[in-house]
Coordinates of C-alpha atoms in Angstrom, one line a residue:
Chain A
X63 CA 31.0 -4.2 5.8
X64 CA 28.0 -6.4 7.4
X65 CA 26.3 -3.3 8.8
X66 CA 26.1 -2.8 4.6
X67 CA 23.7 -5.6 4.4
X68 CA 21.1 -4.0 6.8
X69 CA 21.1 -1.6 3.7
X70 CA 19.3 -3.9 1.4
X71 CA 16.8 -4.5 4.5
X72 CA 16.0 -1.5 5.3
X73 CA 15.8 -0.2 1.5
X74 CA 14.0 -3.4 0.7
X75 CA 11.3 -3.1 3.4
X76 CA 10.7 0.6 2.3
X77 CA 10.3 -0.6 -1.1
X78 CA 7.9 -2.9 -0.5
X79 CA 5.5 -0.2 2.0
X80 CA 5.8 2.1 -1.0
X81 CA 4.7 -0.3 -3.7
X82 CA 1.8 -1.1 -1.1
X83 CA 0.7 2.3 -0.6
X84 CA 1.3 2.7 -4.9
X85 CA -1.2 -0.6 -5.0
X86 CA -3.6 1.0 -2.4
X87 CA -3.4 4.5 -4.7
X88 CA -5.1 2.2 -7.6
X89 CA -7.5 0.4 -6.2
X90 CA -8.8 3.6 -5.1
X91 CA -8.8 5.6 -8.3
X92 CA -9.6 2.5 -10.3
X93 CA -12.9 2.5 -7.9
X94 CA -13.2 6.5 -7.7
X95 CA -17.0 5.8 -9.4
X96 CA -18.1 2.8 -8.5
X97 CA -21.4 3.5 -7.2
X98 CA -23.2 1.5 -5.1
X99 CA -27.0 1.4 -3.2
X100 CA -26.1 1.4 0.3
X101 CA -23.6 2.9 2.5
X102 CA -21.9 -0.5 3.4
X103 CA -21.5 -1.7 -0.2
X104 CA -19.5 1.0 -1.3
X105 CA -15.9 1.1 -1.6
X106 CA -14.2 3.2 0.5
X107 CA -10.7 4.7 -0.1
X108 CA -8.2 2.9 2.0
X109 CA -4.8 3.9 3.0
X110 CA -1.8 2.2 4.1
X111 CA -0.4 2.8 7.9
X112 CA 3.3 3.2 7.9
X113 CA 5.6 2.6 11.2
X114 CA 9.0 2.5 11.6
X115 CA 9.9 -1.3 12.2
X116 CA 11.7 -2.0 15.6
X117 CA 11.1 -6.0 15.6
X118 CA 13.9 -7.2 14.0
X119 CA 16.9 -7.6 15.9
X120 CA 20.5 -8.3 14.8
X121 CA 24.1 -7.7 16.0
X122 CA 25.6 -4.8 14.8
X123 CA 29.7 -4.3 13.4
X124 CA 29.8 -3.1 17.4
X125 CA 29.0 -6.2 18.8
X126 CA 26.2 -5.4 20.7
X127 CA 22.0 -6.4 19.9
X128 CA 20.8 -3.7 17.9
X129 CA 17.2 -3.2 15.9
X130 CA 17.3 -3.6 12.3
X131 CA 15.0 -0.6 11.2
X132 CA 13.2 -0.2 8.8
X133 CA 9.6 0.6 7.9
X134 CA 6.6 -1.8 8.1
X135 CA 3.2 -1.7 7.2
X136 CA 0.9 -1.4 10.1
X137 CA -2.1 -2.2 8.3
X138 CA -4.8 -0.7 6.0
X139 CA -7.2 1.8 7.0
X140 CA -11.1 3.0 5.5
X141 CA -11.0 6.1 4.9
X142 CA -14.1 7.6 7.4
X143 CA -15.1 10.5 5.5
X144 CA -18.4 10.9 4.5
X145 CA -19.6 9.1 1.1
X146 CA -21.2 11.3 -1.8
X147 CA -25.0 11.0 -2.3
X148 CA -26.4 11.6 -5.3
X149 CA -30.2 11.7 -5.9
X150 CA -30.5 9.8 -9.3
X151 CA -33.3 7.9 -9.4
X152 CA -33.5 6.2 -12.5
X153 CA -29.9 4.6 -11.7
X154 CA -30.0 1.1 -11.8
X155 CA -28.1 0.8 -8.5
X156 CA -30.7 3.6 -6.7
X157 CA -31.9 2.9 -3.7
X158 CA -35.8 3.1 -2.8
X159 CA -35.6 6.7 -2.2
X160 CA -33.6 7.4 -5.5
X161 CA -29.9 7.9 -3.8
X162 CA -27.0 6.4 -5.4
X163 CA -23.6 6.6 -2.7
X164 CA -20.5 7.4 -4.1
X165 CA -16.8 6.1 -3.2
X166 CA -14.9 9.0 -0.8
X167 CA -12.0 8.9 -2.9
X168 CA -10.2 12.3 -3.1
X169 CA -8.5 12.6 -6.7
X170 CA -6.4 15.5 -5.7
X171 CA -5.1 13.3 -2.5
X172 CA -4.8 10.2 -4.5
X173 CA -3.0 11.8 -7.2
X174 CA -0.2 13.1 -4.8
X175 CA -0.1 9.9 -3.2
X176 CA 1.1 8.8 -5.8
X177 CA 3.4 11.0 -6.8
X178 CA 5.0 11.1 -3.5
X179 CA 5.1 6.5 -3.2
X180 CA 6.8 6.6 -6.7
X181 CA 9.5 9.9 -5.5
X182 CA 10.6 7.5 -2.2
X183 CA 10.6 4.3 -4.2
X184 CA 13.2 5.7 -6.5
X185 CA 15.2 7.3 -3.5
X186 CA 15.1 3.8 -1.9
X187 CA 16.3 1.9 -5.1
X188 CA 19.2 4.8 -5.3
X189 CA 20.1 3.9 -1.8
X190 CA 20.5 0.3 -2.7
X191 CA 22.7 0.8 -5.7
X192 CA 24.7 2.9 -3.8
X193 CA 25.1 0.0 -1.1
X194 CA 25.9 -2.3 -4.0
X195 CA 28.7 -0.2 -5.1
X196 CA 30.1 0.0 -2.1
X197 CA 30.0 -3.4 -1.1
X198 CA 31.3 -4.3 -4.7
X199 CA 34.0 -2.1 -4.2
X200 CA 35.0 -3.2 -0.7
X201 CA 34.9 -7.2 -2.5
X202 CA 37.6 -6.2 -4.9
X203 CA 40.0 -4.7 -2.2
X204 CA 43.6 -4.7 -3.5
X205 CA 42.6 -5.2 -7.0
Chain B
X98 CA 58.4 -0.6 7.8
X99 CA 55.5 -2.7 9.3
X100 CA 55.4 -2.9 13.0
X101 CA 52.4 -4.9 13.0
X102 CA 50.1 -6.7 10.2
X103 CA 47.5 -6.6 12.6
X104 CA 47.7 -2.5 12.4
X105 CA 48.0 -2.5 9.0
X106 CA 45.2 -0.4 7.8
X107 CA 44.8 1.9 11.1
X108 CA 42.2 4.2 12.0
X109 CA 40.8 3.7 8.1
X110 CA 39.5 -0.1 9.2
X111 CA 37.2 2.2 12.2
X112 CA 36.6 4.3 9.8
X113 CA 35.3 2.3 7.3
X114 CA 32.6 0.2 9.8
X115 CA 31.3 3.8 11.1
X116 CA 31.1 5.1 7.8
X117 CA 29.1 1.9 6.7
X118 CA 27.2 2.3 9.8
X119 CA 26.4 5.8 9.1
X120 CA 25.3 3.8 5.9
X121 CA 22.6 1.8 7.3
X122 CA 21.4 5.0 9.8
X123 CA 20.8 7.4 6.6
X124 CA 19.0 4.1 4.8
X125 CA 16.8 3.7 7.5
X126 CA 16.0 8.2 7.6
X127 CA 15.3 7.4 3.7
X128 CA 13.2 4.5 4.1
X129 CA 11.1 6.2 7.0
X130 CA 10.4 9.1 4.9
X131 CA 7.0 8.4 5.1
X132 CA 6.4 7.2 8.0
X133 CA 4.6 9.6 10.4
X134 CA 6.1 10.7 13.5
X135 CA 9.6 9.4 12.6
X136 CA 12.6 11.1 13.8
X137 CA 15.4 11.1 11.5
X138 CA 19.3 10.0 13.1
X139 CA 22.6 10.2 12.2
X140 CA 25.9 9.7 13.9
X141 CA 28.6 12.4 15.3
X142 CA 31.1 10.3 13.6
X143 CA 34.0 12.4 15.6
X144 CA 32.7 10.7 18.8
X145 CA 32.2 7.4 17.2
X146 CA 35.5 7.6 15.7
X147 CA 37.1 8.4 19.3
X148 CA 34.8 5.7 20.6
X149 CA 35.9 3.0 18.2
X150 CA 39.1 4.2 18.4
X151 CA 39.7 3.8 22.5
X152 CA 37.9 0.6 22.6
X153 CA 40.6 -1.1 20.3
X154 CA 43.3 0.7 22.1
X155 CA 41.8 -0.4 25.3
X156 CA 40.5 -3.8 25.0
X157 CA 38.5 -5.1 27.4
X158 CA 39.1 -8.7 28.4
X159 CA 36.8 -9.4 30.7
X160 CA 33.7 -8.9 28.3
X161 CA 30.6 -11.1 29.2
X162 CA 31.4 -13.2 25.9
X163 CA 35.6 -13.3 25.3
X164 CA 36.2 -15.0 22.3
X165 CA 38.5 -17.9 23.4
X166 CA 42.0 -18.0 21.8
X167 CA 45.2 -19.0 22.5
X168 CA 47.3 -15.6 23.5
X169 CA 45.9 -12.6 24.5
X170 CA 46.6 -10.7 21.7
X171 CA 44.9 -12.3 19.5
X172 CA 41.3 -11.6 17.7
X173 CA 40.8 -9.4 20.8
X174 CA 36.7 -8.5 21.0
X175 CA 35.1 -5.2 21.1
X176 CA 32.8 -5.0 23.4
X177 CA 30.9 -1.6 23.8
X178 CA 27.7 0.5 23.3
X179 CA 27.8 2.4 20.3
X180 CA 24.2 3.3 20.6
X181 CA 24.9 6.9 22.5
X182 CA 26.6 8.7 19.7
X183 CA 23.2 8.1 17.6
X184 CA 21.2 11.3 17.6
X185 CA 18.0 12.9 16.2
X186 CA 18.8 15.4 13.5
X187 CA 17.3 19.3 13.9
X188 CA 14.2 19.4 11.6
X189 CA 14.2 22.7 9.3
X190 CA 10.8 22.1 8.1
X191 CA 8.4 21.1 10.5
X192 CA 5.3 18.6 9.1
X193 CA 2.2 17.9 9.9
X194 CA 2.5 14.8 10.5
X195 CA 5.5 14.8 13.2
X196 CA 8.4 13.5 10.6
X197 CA 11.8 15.1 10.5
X198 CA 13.2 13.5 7.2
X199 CA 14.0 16.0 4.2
X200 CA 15.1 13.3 1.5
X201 CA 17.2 16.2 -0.3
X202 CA 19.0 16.1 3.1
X203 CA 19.4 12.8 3.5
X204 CA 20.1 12.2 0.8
X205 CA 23.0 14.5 0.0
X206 CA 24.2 13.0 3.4
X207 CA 23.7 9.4 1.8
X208 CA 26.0 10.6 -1.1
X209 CA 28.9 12.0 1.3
X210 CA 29.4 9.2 3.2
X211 CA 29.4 7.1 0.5
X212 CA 31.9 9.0 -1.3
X213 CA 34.0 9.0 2.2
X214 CA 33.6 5.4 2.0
X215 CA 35.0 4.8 -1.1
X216 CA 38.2 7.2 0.0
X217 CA 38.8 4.8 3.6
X218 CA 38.2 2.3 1.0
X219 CA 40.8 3.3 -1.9
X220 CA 43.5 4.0 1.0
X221 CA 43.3 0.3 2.4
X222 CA 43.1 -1.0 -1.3
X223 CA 46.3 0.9 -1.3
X224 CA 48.1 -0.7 1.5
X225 CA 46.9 -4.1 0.2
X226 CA 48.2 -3.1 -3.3
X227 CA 51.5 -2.3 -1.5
X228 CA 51.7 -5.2 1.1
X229 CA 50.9 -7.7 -2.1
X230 CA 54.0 -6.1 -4.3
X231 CA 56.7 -6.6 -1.1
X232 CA 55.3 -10.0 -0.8
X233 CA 55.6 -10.7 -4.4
X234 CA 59.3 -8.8 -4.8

């Protein structure tokens, strides 16, 4: 039954990549038109880096040292593709030759992000009920 | 009746810690799902089963850690790799991004061994059920 508690680790660590990656999918279309004046000082959409997590290591039911997996966050990445220019210049935020930058933020992308972070959050709280069940059930032997 | 309390619940106690095993593997698929380049596993729970099954049959005392007791038959250790009868499951979609998981898959595979589970699981809770009443008369 141990081996049941990696369950809640492995669930829990995908639980909390996905709500990452959801919180990453706001920030960038809460920022989708935030213009700025300069190509540095405008927001960028970033996305999480996922990688399946090697580093923690446990004994399994077997005995023997085994990885606890799981998934970890890597880190956060700009996005490098190119910015929007629009030539507006009586824009507050213009620059001297009338340019305003906008944020690369892909709606379409974002929105399926999103979509897709919410799908495997639900599959991962599934798997932990059904871990819960189990172990619940495997508490109340003979009962 | 009982030859042994010891083997009391049989091949249903290996059953139970591969099937929770298998448990933690699936998780692991699920929670990978989006993780690129990720291959998903599983167990062939007929080797495991054999595996798990020969090592308590043939118990080796002369493991790097014996757990110290006063006869031999008692508490004996198992002491072996499980880690060959993990394997990478056969993509039928392939993806971009290198990952092998199909959640409905998994998923569905989640869902039988946890139903399997609960079957080693109701049998035990039997014998328990049963040992309890002789005890009680």
């Amino acid at each position: 039954m141990s081996s049941l508690f990696n369950v809640f680790d492995i669930a829990g660590s995908a639980l909390s990549a996905q709500s990452l990656r959801l919180n990453t999918t706001a920030s960038n279309l809460a920022n989708a038109d935030s213009v700025a004046g300069s190509e540095e000082k405008t927001y960028k959409a970033r996305q999480p880096v996922f990688a399946a997590s090697l580093d923690m290591v446990s004994q399994d039911l077997f005995g023997d040292n085994v990885d606890t997996p799981g998934v970890k966050v890597l880190g956060i990445v700009e996005s490098d593709a190119p910015l929007k220019m629009d030539y507006q210049p009586n824009h507050p935020k213009a620059n001297e030759a009338g340019y305003i930058y906008k944020p690369n933020v892909n709606l379409m992308e974002e929105m399926a992000n999103m979509i897709s972070a919410s799908r495997s959050y639900q599959v991962n709280v599934d798997v932990m009920e059904s871990a819960k069940t189990l172990m619940q059930k495997t508490l109340n032997l003979g009962q | 009746m009982l030859t042994g309390i010891n083997n009391l619940f049989g091949i249903h106690e290996d059953a139970l810690e591969i099937h929770a095993k298998r448990a933690t593997l699936i998780a692991n698929n699920l929670a990978n799902q989006d993780t690129p380049n990720y291959k998903a596993q599983d167990l062939d729970f007929k080797a495991a089963l054999a595996a798990i099954h020969e090592a308590r049959s043939t118990v080796d005392h002369h493991s790097d850690t014996p757990l110290q007791v006063s006869h031999d038959g008692h508490l004996s250790s198992l002491n072996f790799q499980s880690a060959h009868d993990v394997m990478y499951r056969r993509s039928t979609q392939s993806s971009l991004d290198g990952n092998t998981v199909d959640t409905q898959i998994e998923q569905a595979q989640f869902a039988e061994n946890s139903m399997r589970y609960m079957a080693n699981l109701s049998v035990i809770s039997g014998r328990v059920r049963g040992l309890i009443d002789v005890i009680k008369g």
